[in-house]
Coordinates of C-alpha atoms in Angstrom, one line a residue:
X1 CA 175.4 74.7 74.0
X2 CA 174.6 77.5 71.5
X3 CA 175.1 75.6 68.5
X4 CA 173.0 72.1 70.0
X5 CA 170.5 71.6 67.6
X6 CA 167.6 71.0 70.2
X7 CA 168.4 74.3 71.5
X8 CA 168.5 75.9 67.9
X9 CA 164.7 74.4 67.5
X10 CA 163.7 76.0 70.1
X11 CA 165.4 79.5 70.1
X12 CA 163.6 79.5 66.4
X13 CA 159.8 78.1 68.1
X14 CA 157.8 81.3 68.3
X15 CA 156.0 82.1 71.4
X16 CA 158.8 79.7 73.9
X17 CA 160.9 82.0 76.2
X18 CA 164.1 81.4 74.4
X19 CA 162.7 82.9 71.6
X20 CA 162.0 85.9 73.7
X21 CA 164.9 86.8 74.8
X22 CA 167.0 89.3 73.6
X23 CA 170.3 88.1 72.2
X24 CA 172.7 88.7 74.5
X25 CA 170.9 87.1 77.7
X26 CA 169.9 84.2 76.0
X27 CA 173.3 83.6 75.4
X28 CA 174.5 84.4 78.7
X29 CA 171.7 81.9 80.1
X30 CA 172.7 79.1 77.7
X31 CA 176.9 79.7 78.8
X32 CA 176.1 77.5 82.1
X33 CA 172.6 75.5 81.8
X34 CA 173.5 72.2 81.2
X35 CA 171.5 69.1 79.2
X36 CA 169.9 66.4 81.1
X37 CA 168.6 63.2 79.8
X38 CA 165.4 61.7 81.3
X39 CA 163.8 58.1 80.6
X40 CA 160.0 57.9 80.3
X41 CA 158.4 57.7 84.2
X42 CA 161.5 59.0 85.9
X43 CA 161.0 62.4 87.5
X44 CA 162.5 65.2 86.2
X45 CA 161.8 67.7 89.5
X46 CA 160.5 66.7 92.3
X47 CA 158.0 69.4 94.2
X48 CA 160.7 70.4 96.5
X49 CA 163.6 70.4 94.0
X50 CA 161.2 72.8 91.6
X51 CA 161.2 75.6 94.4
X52 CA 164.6 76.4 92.9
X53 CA 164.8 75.0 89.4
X54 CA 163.7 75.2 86.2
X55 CA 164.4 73.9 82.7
X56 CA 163.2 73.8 79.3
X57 CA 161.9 70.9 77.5
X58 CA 163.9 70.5 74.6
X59 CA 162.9 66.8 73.1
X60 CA 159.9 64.5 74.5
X61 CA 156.9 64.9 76.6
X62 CA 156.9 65.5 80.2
X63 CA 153.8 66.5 82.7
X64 CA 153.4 68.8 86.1
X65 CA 151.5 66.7 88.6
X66 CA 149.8 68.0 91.6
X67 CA 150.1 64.7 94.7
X68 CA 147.7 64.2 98.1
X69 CA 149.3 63.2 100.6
X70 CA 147.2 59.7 100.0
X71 CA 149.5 59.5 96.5
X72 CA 146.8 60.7 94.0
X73 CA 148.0 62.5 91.4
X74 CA 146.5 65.7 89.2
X75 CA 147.9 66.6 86.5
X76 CA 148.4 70.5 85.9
X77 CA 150.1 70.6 82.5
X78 CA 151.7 68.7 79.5
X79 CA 154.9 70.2 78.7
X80 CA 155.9 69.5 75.0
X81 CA 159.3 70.8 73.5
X82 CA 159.9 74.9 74.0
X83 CA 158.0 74.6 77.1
X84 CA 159.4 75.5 80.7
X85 CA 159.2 73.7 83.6
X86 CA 159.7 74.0 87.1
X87 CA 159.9 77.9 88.7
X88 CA 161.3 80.0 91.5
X89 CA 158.6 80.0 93.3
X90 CA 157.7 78.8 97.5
X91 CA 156.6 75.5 97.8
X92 CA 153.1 76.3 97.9
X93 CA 153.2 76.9 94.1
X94 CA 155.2 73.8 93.6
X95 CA 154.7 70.5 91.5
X96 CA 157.0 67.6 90.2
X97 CA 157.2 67.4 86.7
X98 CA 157.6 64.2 85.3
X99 CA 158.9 62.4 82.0
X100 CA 156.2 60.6 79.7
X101 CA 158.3 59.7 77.2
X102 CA 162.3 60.4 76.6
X103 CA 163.2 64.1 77.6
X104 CA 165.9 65.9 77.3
X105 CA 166.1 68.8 79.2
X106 CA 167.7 72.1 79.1
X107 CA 168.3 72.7 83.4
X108 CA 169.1 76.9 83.1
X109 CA 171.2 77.9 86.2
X110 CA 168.6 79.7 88.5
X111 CA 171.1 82.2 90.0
X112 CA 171.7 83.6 86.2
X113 CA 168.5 83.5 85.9
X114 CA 167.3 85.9 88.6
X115 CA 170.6 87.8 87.7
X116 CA 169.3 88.5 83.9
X117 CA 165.4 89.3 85.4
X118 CA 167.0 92.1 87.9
X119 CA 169.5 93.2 85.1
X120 CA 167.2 93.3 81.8
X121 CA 163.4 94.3 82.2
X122 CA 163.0 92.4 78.9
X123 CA 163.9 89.2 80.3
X124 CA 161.3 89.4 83.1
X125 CA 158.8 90.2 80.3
X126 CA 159.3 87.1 78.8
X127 CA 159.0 85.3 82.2
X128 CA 155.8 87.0 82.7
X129 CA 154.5 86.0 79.3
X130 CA 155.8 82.5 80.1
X131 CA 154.0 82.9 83.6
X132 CA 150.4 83.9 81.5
X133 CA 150.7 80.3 79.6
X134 CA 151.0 78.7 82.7
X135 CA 148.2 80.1 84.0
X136 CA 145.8 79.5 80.7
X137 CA 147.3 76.0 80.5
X138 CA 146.1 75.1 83.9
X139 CA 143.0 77.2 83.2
X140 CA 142.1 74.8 80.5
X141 CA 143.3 71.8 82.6
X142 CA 140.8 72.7 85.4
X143 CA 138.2 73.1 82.6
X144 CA 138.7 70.2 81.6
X145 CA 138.5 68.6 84.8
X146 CA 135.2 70.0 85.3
X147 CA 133.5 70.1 81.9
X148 CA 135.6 68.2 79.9
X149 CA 133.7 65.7 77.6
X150 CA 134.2 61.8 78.4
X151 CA 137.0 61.3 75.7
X152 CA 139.5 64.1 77.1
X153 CA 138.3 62.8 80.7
X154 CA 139.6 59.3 79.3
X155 CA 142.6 60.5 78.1
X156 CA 143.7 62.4 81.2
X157 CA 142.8 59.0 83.0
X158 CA 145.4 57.0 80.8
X159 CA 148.4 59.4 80.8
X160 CA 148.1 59.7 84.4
X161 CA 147.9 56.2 84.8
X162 CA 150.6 54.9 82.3
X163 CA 153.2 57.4 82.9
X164 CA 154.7 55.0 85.9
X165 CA 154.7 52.1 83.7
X166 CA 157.0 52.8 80.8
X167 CA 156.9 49.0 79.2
X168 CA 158.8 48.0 76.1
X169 CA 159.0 51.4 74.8
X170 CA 155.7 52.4 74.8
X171 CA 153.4 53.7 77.9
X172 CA 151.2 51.5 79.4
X173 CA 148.2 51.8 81.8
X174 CA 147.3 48.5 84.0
X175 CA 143.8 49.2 84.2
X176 CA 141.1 47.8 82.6
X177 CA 137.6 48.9 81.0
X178 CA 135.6 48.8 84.5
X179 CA 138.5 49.9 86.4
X180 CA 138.8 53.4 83.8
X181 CA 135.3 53.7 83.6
X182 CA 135.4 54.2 87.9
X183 CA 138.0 56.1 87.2
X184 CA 136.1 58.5 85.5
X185 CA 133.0 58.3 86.8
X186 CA 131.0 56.8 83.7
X187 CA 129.8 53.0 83.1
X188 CA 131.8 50.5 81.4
X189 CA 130.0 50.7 78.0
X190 CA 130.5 54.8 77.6
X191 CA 134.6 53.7 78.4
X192 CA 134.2 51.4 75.7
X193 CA 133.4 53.6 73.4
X194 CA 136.1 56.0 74.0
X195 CA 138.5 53.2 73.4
X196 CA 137.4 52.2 70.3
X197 CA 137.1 55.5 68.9
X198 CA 141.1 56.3 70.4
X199 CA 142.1 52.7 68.8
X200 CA 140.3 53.5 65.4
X201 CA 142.7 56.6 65.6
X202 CA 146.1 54.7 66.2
X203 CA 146.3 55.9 69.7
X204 CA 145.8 53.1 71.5
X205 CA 146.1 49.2 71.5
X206 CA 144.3 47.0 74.3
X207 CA 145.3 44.1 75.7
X208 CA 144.1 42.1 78.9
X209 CA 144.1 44.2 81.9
X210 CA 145.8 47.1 80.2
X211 CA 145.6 49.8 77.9
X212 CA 149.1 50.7 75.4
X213 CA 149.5 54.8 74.6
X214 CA 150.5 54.2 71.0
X215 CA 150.5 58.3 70.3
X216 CA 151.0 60.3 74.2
X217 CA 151.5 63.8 71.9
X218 CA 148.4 63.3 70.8
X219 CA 146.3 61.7 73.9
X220 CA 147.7 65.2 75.9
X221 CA 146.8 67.1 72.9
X222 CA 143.2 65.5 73.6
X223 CA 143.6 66.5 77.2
X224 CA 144.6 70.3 76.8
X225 CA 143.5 71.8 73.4
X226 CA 144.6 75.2 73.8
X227 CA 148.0 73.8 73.7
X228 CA 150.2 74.2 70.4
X229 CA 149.5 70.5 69.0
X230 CA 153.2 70.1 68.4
X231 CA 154.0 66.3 67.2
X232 CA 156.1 64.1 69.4
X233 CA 158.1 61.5 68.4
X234 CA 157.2 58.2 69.6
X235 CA 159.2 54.3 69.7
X236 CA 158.8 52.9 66.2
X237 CA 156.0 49.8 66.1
X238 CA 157.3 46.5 67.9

């Protein structure tokens, strides 16, 4: 596991919390986590499952999603390579994380974990500073939410949308112009716009009754700004 090159990538990615660690804990943490593979709109933790587990993202794109109990969905935070996911928490802090496109993930075995925290004060340093970009990610997500202009309010709309549908390699949302623009809260023509400045870009392509995400790194990187804008790799053109 030490010598994976994913994991490499990361350990080397300032500011992840493999990088924190100190030498010796990362490598006992990395003697028994184990790799998991994860197809785009599969769940990678389910709300209940993340009580208990955690991970790092090692390849893809994945997202934390809040649900109602009518099945909306909110989502919380993007999670893009060097990023952790799930927690330790009680379920009132919990969400399901999600795939957006093909993730591996590095699951870290939680009873280490809490073992190396209790053990090394450095290790539960870098869990705090992993806790503090947590928080400032869903800071900015709530932002966002609430002042966000109509292109990032788009783009939130579309990820949350096309992350079920994984279609042919690339994400689709089944929704069309009027149906995004209630989304949102805005008139069909303002939607319109939005798409053809995201298509002038290469992020998008339209067809009828749905909307292909050509680029997801880049429509979450719309979403949440104060995120590293860390390229993802996506299915070559069809």
């Amino acid at each position: 596991m030490h010598d994976h090159a994913l994991v490499r990538a990361v350990e080397a990615q300032e500011g992840t919390f493999l990088a924190a660690l100190p030498v010796d804990a990362r490598e006992r943490l990395l003697a028994d986590a184990v790799l998991v593979e994860v197809q785009p709109g599969a769940p990678i933790f389910s709300a209940s499952e993340a009580t208990d587990r955690t991970g790092i993202i090692l390849r893809g794109l994945a997202r934390t999603h809040l649900s109602s109990g009518d099945g909306r969905r909110l989502s919380v935070r993007f999670a893009r390579p060097g990023t952790m996911i799930g927690s330790m928490t009680d379920s009132r802090g919990a969400v399901s994380v999600q795939a957006v496109l093909a993730c591996t993930v590095l699951e870290l075995n939680a009873v280490t974990l809490r073992q190396l925290i209790t053990e090394d004060g450095r290790v539960g340093l870098a869990l705090v500073a992993e806790v503090v970009r947590r928080l400032q990610d869903t800071y900015a997500t709530l932002a966002g939410n609430t002042f966000g202009s109509m292109r990032e309010r788009v783009a939130r709309q579309l990820l949350d949308l096309a992350t079920e549908t994984p279609h042919a390699g690339w994400l689709v949302a089944p929704i069309t112009q009027q149906g995004l623009a209630d989304g949102v809260g805005t008139v069909r023509e303002v939607v319109a716009r939005v798409l053809r400045e995201f298509r002038s870009e290469g992020l998008i392509s339209t067809t009828d009754g749905s909307i292909e995400i050509r680029d997801p790194a880049a429509m979450a990187a719309i979403v949440g700004r104060s995120l590293p804008n860390v390229r993802v790799a996506v299915p070559a053109s069809r």
